[in-house]
JSON list of C-alpha atoms in Angstrom, two decimals:
[
{"chain": "A", "resi": 12, "resn": "UNK", "atom": "CA", "xyz": [87.89, 85.07, 97.45]},
{"chain": "A", "resi": 13, "resn": "UNK", "atom": "CA", "xyz": [84.84, 86.34, 99.00]},
{"chain": "A", "resi": 14, "resn": "UNK", "atom": "CA", "xyz": [82.96, 89.34, 97.22]},
{"chain": "A", "resi": 15, "resn": "UNK", "atom": "CA", "xyz": [83.17, 91.54, 100.15]},
{"chain": "A", "resi": 16, "resn": "UNK", "atom": "CA", "xyz": [86.99, 91.26, 100.52]},
{"chain": "A", "resi": 17, "resn": "UNK", "atom": "CA", "xyz": [87.33, 91.86, 96.76]},
{"chain": "A", "resi": 18, "resn": "UNK", "atom": "CA", "xyz": [85.15, 95.09, 96.98]},
{"chain": "A", "resi": 19, "resn": "UNK", "atom": "CA", "xyz": [86.61, 96.21, 100.29]},
{"chain": "A", "resi": 20, "resn": "UNK", "atom": "CA", "xyz": [90.13, 94.82, 100.82]},
{"chain": "A", "resi": 21, "resn": "UNK", "atom": "CA", "xyz": [90.98, 94.23, 104.42]},
{"chain": "A", "resi": 22, "resn": "UNK", "atom": "CA", "xyz": [93.40, 96.64, 105.96]},
{"chain": "A", "resi": 23, "resn": "UNK", "atom": "CA", "xyz": [95.65, 96.38, 108.79]},
{"chain": "A", "resi": 24, "resn": "UNK", "atom": "CA", "xyz": [94.09, 98.79, 111.41]},
{"chain": "A", "resi": 25, "resn": "UNK", "atom": "CA", "xyz": [97.30, 99.32, 113.57]},
{"chain": "A", "resi": 26, "resn": "UNK", "atom": "CA", "xyz": [99.51, 99.93, 110.45]},
{"chain": "A", "resi": 27, "resn": "UNK", "atom": "CA", "xyz": [97.13, 101.94, 108.86]},
{"chain": "A", "resi": 28, "resn": "UNK", "atom": "CA", "xyz": [96.61, 104.07, 111.88]},
{"chain": "A", "resi": 29, "resn": "UNK", "atom": "CA", "xyz": [100.34, 104.45, 112.43]},
{"chain": "A", "resi": 30, "resn": "UNK", "atom": "CA", "xyz": [100.72, 105.59, 108.79]},
{"chain": "A", "resi": 31, "resn": "UNK", "atom": "CA", "xyz": [97.75, 108.39, 109.25]},
{"chain": "A", "resi": 32, "resn": "UNK", "atom": "CA", "xyz": [99.41, 109.23, 112.62]},
{"chain": "A", "resi": 33, "resn": "UNK", "atom": "CA", "xyz": [102.86, 109.80, 110.76]},
{"chain": "A", "resi": 34, "resn": "UNK", "atom": "CA", "xyz": [100.96, 111.98, 108.08]},
{"chain": "A", "resi": 35, "resn": "UNK", "atom": "CA", "xyz": [99.23, 114.01, 110.60]},
{"chain": "A", "resi": 36, "resn": "UNK", "atom": "CA", "xyz": [102.17, 114.29, 112.89]},
{"chain": "A", "resi": 37, "resn": "UNK", "atom": "CA", "xyz": [104.77, 114.95, 110.40]},
{"chain": "A", "resi": 38, "resn": "UNK", "atom": "CA", "xyz": [103.43, 116.03, 107.08]},
{"chain": "A", "resi": 39, "resn": "UNK", "atom": "CA", "xyz": [100.58, 118.26, 108.12]},
{"chain": "A", "resi": 40, "resn": "UNK", "atom": "CA", "xyz": [102.88, 120.89, 109.31]},
{"chain": "A", "resi": 41, "resn": "UNK", "atom": "CA", "xyz": [105.00, 120.95, 106.04]},
{"chain": "A", "resi": 42, "resn": "UNK", "atom": "CA", "xyz": [101.96, 121.06, 104.11]},
{"chain": "A", "resi": 43, "resn": "UNK", "atom": "CA", "xyz": [100.51, 124.18, 106.07]},
{"chain": "A", "resi": 44, "resn": "UNK", "atom": "CA", "xyz": [103.92, 125.93, 105.54]},
{"chain": "A", "resi": 45, "resn": "UNK", "atom": "CA", "xyz": [104.12, 125.16, 101.89]},
{"chain": "A", "resi": 46, "resn": "UNK", "atom": "CA", "xyz": [100.61, 126.34, 101.41]},
{"chain": "A", "resi": 47, "resn": "UNK", "atom": "CA", "xyz": [101.14, 129.52, 103.62]},
{"chain": "A", "resi": 48, "resn": "UNK", "atom": "CA", "xyz": [98.54, 128.55, 105.99]},
{"chain": "A", "resi": 49, "resn": "UNK", "atom": "CA", "xyz": [98.54, 128.01, 109.78]},
{"chain": "A", "resi": 50, "resn": "UNK", "atom": "CA", "xyz": [96.59, 125.55, 111.62]},
{"chain": "A", "resi": 51, "resn": "UNK", "atom": "CA", "xyz": [93.43, 127.70, 111.90]},
{"chain": "A", "resi": 52, "resn": "UNK", "atom": "CA", "xyz": [92.85, 126.65, 108.23]},
{"chain": "A", "resi": 53, "resn": "UNK", "atom": "CA", "xyz": [91.54, 123.44, 109.44]},
{"chain": "A", "resi": 54, "resn": "UNK", "atom": "CA", "xyz": [88.31, 123.81, 111.16]},
{"chain": "A", "resi": 55, "resn": "UNK", "atom": "CA", "xyz": [88.06, 122.70, 114.92]},
{"chain": "A", "resi": 56, "resn": "UNK", "atom": "CA", "xyz": [84.92, 120.57, 115.10]},
{"chain": "A", "resi": 57, "resn": "UNK", "atom": "CA", "xyz": [82.29, 121.79, 117.66]},
{"chain": "A", "resi": 58, "resn": "UNK", "atom": "CA", "xyz": [81.82, 119.98, 120.90]},
{"chain": "A", "resi": 59, "resn": "UNK", "atom": "CA", "xyz": [78.23, 120.91, 121.60]},
{"chain": "A", "resi": 60, "resn": "UNK", "atom": "CA", "xyz": [77.00, 117.95, 119.50]},
{"chain": "A", "resi": 61, "resn": "UNK", "atom": "CA", "xyz": [74.84, 120.09, 116.96]},
{"chain": "A", "resi": 62, "resn": "UNK", "atom": "CA", "xyz": [75.32, 119.55, 113.37]},
{"chain": "A", "resi": 63, "resn": "UNK", "atom": "CA", "xyz": [77.18, 121.82, 111.27]},
{"chain": "A", "resi": 64, "resn": "UNK", "atom": "CA", "xyz": [77.12, 122.59, 107.46]},
{"chain": "A", "resi": 65, "resn": "UNK", "atom": "CA", "xyz": [80.35, 123.26, 105.81]},
{"chain": "A", "resi": 66, "resn": "UNK", "atom": "CA", "xyz": [80.69, 126.74, 103.98]},
{"chain": "A", "resi": 67, "resn": "UNK", "atom": "CA", "xyz": [81.22, 127.04, 100.30]},
{"chain": "A", "resi": 68, "resn": "UNK", "atom": "CA", "xyz": [84.72, 127.81, 98.93]},
{"chain": "A", "resi": 69, "resn": "UNK", "atom": "CA", "xyz": [85.18, 131.38, 97.84]},
{"chain": "A", "resi": 70, "resn": "UNK", "atom": "CA", "xyz": [85.95, 130.77, 94.18]},
{"chain": "A", "resi": 71, "resn": "UNK", "atom": "CA", "xyz": [87.50, 134.20, 93.41]},
{"chain": "A", "resi": 72, "resn": "UNK", "atom": "CA", "xyz": [90.10, 133.65, 96.31]},
{"chain": "A", "resi": 73, "resn": "UNK", "atom": "CA", "xyz": [90.84, 130.16, 95.22]},
{"chain": "A", "resi": 74, "resn": "UNK", "atom": "CA", "xyz": [91.41, 131.85, 91.52]},
{"chain": "A", "resi": 75, "resn": "UNK", "atom": "CA", "xyz": [93.70, 134.45, 92.90]},
{"chain": "A", "resi": 76, "resn": "UNK", "atom": "CA", "xyz": [95.76, 131.82, 94.85]},
{"chain": "A", "resi": 77, "resn": "UNK", "atom": "CA", "xyz": [96.01, 129.56, 91.69]},
{"chain": "A", "resi": 78, "resn": "UNK", "atom": "CA", "xyz": [97.11, 132.38, 89.77]},
{"chain": "A", "resi": 79, "resn": "UNK", "atom": "CA", "xyz": [99.61, 133.85, 92.35]},
{"chain": "A", "resi": 80, "resn": "UNK", "atom": "CA", "xyz": [101.00, 130.62, 93.82]},
{"chain": "A", "resi": 81, "resn": "UNK", "atom": "CA", "xyz": [103.47, 128.23, 92.35]},
{"chain": "A", "resi": 82, "resn": "UNK", "atom": "CA", "xyz": [102.63, 124.61, 91.70]},
{"chain": "A", "resi": 83, "resn": "UNK", "atom": "CA", "xyz": [104.09, 123.47, 95.24]},
{"chain": "A", "resi": 84, "resn": "UNK", "atom": "CA", "xyz": [101.79, 126.12, 97.02]},
{"chain": "A", "resi": 85, "resn": "UNK", "atom": "CA", "xyz": [99.06, 124.75, 94.88]},
{"chain": "A", "resi": 86, "resn": "UNK", "atom": "CA", "xyz": [99.51, 121.21, 95.43]},
{"chain": "A", "resi": 87, "resn": "UNK", "atom": "CA", "xyz": [99.93, 121.53, 99.29]},
{"chain": "A", "resi": 88, "resn": "UNK", "atom": "CA", "xyz": [96.82, 123.70, 99.21]},
{"chain": "A", "resi": 89, "resn": "UNK", "atom": "CA", "xyz": [94.86, 121.10, 97.51]},
{"chain": "A", "resi": 90, "resn": "UNK", "atom": "CA", "xyz": [96.17, 118.33, 99.78]},
{"chain": "A", "resi": 91, "resn": "UNK", "atom": "CA", "xyz": [95.08, 120.78, 102.87]},
{"chain": "A", "resi": 92, "resn": "UNK", "atom": "CA", "xyz": [91.54, 120.96, 101.25]},
{"chain": "A", "resi": 93, "resn": "UNK", "atom": "CA", "xyz": [91.52, 117.35, 101.28]},
{"chain": "A", "resi": 94, "resn": "UNK", "atom": "CA", "xyz": [92.68, 116.87, 104.59]},
{"chain": "A", "resi": 95, "resn": "UNK", "atom": "CA", "xyz": [90.25, 119.29, 106.01]},
{"chain": "A", "resi": 96, "resn": "UNK", "atom": "CA", "xyz": [87.05, 117.59, 103.94]},
{"chain": "A", "resi": 97, "resn": "UNK", "atom": "CA", "xyz": [88.33, 114.18, 105.28]},
{"chain": "A", "resi": 98, "resn": "UNK", "atom": "CA", "xyz": [88.46, 115.40, 108.81]},
{"chain": "A", "resi": 99, "resn": "UNK", "atom": "CA", "xyz": [85.16, 117.19, 108.58]},
{"chain": "A", "resi": 100, "resn": "UNK", "atom": "CA", "xyz": [83.39, 113.96, 107.25]},
{"chain": "A", "resi": 101, "resn": "UNK", "atom": "CA", "xyz": [84.64, 111.84, 110.13]},
{"chain": "A", "resi": 102, "resn": "UNK", "atom": "CA", "xyz": [82.31, 110.91, 112.89]},
{"chain": "A", "resi": 103, "resn": "UNK", "atom": "CA", "xyz": [82.05, 113.74, 115.24]},
{"chain": "A", "resi": 104, "resn": "UNK", "atom": "CA", "xyz": [84.20, 112.00, 118.27]},
{"chain": "A", "resi": 105, "resn": "UNK", "atom": "CA", "xyz": [86.89, 111.04, 115.57]},
{"chain": "A", "resi": 106, "resn": "UNK", "atom": "CA", "xyz": [86.92, 114.54, 114.53]},
{"chain": "A", "resi": 107, "resn": "UNK", "atom": "CA", "xyz": [87.41, 116.01, 118.09]},
{"chain": "A", "resi": 108, "resn": "UNK", "atom": "CA", "xyz": [90.32, 113.26, 118.62]},
{"chain": "A", "resi": 109, "resn": "UNK", "atom": "CA", "xyz": [92.11, 113.87, 115.33]},
{"chain": "A", "resi": 110, "resn": "UNK", "atom": "CA", "xyz": [91.79, 117.99, 115.50]},
{"chain": "A", "resi": 111, "resn": "UNK", "atom": "CA", "xyz": [92.68, 118.15, 119.29]},
{"chain": "A", "resi": 112, "resn": "UNK", "atom": "CA", "xyz": [95.63, 115.74, 118.93]},
{"chain": "A", "resi": 113, "resn": "UNK", "atom": "CA", "xyz": [97.29, 116.06, 115.66]},
{"chain": "A", "resi": 114, "resn": "UNK", "atom": "CA", "xyz": [95.97, 119.72, 114.59]},
{"chain": "A", "resi": 115, "resn": "UNK", "atom": "CA", "xyz": [95.74, 121.52, 117.98]},
{"chain": "A", "resi": 116, "resn": "UNK", "atom": "CA", "xyz": [98.61, 119.49, 119.54]},
{"chain": "A", "resi": 117, "resn": "UNK", "atom": "CA", "xyz": [96.95, 118.48, 123.08]},
{"chain": "A", "resi": 118, "resn": "UNK", "atom": "CA", "xyz": [98.33, 115.43, 124.55]},
{"chain": "A", "resi": 119, "resn": "UNK", "atom": "CA", "xyz": [96.30, 112.31, 124.60]},
{"chain": "A", "resi": 120, "resn": "UNK", "atom": "CA", "xyz": [95.54, 112.33, 128.36]},
{"chain": "A", "resi": 121, "resn": "UNK", "atom": "CA", "xyz": [93.90, 116.10, 127.80]},
{"chain": "A", "resi": 122, "resn": "UNK", "atom": "CA", "xyz": [92.00, 114.81, 124.79]},
{"chain": "A", "resi": 123, "resn": "UNK", "atom": "CA", "xyz": [90.64, 111.57, 126.63]},
{"chain": "A", "resi": 124, "resn": "UNK", "atom": "CA", "xyz": [89.58, 113.77, 129.56]},
{"chain": "A", "resi": 125, "resn": "UNK", "atom": "CA", "xyz": [87.82, 116.10, 127.47]},
{"chain": "A", "resi": 126, "resn": "UNK", "atom": "CA", "xyz": [85.89, 113.25, 125.75]},
{"chain": "A", "resi": 127, "resn": "UNK", "atom": "CA", "xyz": [85.58, 111.69, 129.13]},
{"chain": "A", "resi": 128, "resn": "UNK", "atom": "CA", "xyz": [87.04, 108.44, 127.97]},
{"chain": "A", "resi": 129, "resn": "UNK", "atom": "CA", "xyz": [89.27, 106.22, 129.85]},
{"chain": "A", "resi": 130, "resn": "UNK", "atom": "CA", "xyz": [92.81, 105.34, 128.60]},
{"chain": "A", "resi": 131, "resn": "UNK", "atom": "CA", "xyz": [91.88, 101.79, 126.88]},
{"chain": "A", "resi": 132, "resn": "UNK", "atom": "CA", "xyz": [88.74, 103.28, 125.33]},
{"chain": "A", "resi": 133, "resn": "UNK", "atom": "CA", "xyz": [90.50, 106.30, 124.05]},
{"chain": "A", "resi": 134, "resn": "UNK", "atom": "CA", "xyz": [93.19, 104.34, 122.48]},
{"chain": "A", "resi": 135, "resn": "UNK", "atom": "CA", "xyz": [90.72, 102.15, 120.62]},
{"chain": "A", "resi": 136, "resn": "UNK", "atom": "CA", "xyz": [88.74, 105.16, 119.64]},
{"chain": "A", "resi": 137, "resn": "UNK", "atom": "CA", "xyz": [92.00, 106.98, 118.26]},
{"chain": "A", "resi": 138, "resn": "UNK", "atom": "CA", "xyz": [92.99, 104.04, 116.28]},
{"chain": "A", "resi": 139, "resn": "UNK", "atom": "CA", "xyz": [89.38, 104.05, 114.82]},
{"chain": "A", "resi": 140, "resn": "UNK", "atom": "CA", "xyz": [89.72, 107.66, 113.92]},
{"chain": "A", "resi": 141, "resn": "UNK", "atom": "CA", "xyz": [92.87, 107.36, 112.37]},
{"chain": "A", "resi": 142, "resn": "UNK", "atom": "CA", "xyz": [91.60, 104.69, 110.15]},
{"chain": "A", "resi": 143, "resn": "UNK", "atom": "CA", "xyz": [88.32, 106.48, 109.33]},
{"chain": "A", "resi": 144, "resn": "UNK", "atom": "CA", "xyz": [90.45, 109.51, 108.30]},
{"chain": "A", "resi": 145, "resn": "UNK", "atom": "CA", "xyz": [92.74, 107.39, 106.23]},
{"chain": "A", "resi": 146, "resn": "UNK", "atom": "CA", "xyz": [89.51, 105.90, 104.63]},
{"chain": "A", "resi": 147, "resn": "UNK", "atom": "CA", "xyz": [88.08, 109.33, 103.95]},
{"chain": "A", "resi": 148, "resn": "UNK", "atom": "CA", "xyz": [91.36, 111.00, 102.57]},
{"chain": "A", "resi": 149, "resn": "UNK", "atom": "CA", "xyz": [91.82, 108.11, 100.00]},
{"chain": "A", "resi": 150, "resn": "UNK", "atom": "CA", "xyz": [88.64, 109.19, 98.26]},
{"chain": "A", "resi": 151, "resn": "UNK", "atom": "CA", "xyz": [89.38, 112.98, 97.98]},
{"chain": "A", "resi": 152, "resn": "UNK", "atom": "CA", "xyz": [90.57, 114.48, 94.99]},
{"chain": "A", "resi": 153, "resn": "UNK", "atom": "CA", "xyz": [94.29, 114.07, 95.55]},
{"chain": "A", "resi": 154, "resn": "UNK", "atom": "CA", "xyz": [93.72, 110.41, 96.20]},
{"chain": "A", "resi": 155, "resn": "UNK", "atom": "CA", "xyz": [96.35, 110.18, 99.00]},
{"chain": "A", "resi": 156, "resn": "UNK", "atom": "CA", "xyz": [96.38, 106.56, 100.31]},
{"chain": "A", "resi": 157, "resn": "UNK", "atom": "CA", "xyz": [97.54, 105.82, 103.82]},
{"chain": "A", "resi": 158, "resn": "UNK", "atom": "CA", "xyz": [95.68, 102.35, 103.93]},
{"chain": "A", "resi": 159, "resn": "UNK", "atom": "CA", "xyz": [97.93, 99.42, 104.55]},
{"chain": "A", "resi": 160, "resn": "UNK", "atom": "CA", "xyz": [96.46, 96.21, 103.43]},
{"chain": "A", "resi": 161, "resn": "UNK", "atom": "CA", "xyz": [96.96, 93.09, 105.22]}
]
């Protein structure tokens, strides 16, 4: 076994993308409901290409939420925070694809037109975006693993 495959196991890009797509398409809405949040909780990426810094958390608000909320709500909110962080750390083009397609719910055709990519290139980028999201989500505090190994 090569050292690189030991450190970085080879994932099945298409199966990982499918698992990430299912998570974003099916589980995200449930998490938002359980955490008593709407899609605006997840920040939309800016299309102007200018770098943005993420704002710090409001620790007082988080303490109140933890005190008042039940375990299910706290867990859902923790997962949503991880999803938000994973999305925000993705490459900008990937952020736009993931946010517009799975959070805002725009059809693929509209997202590809916004980014000015043809159908084939957009599909390639969407698979790459879903894989990057899965990798970034795995290393967040909740440790959700959407990666499918070969």
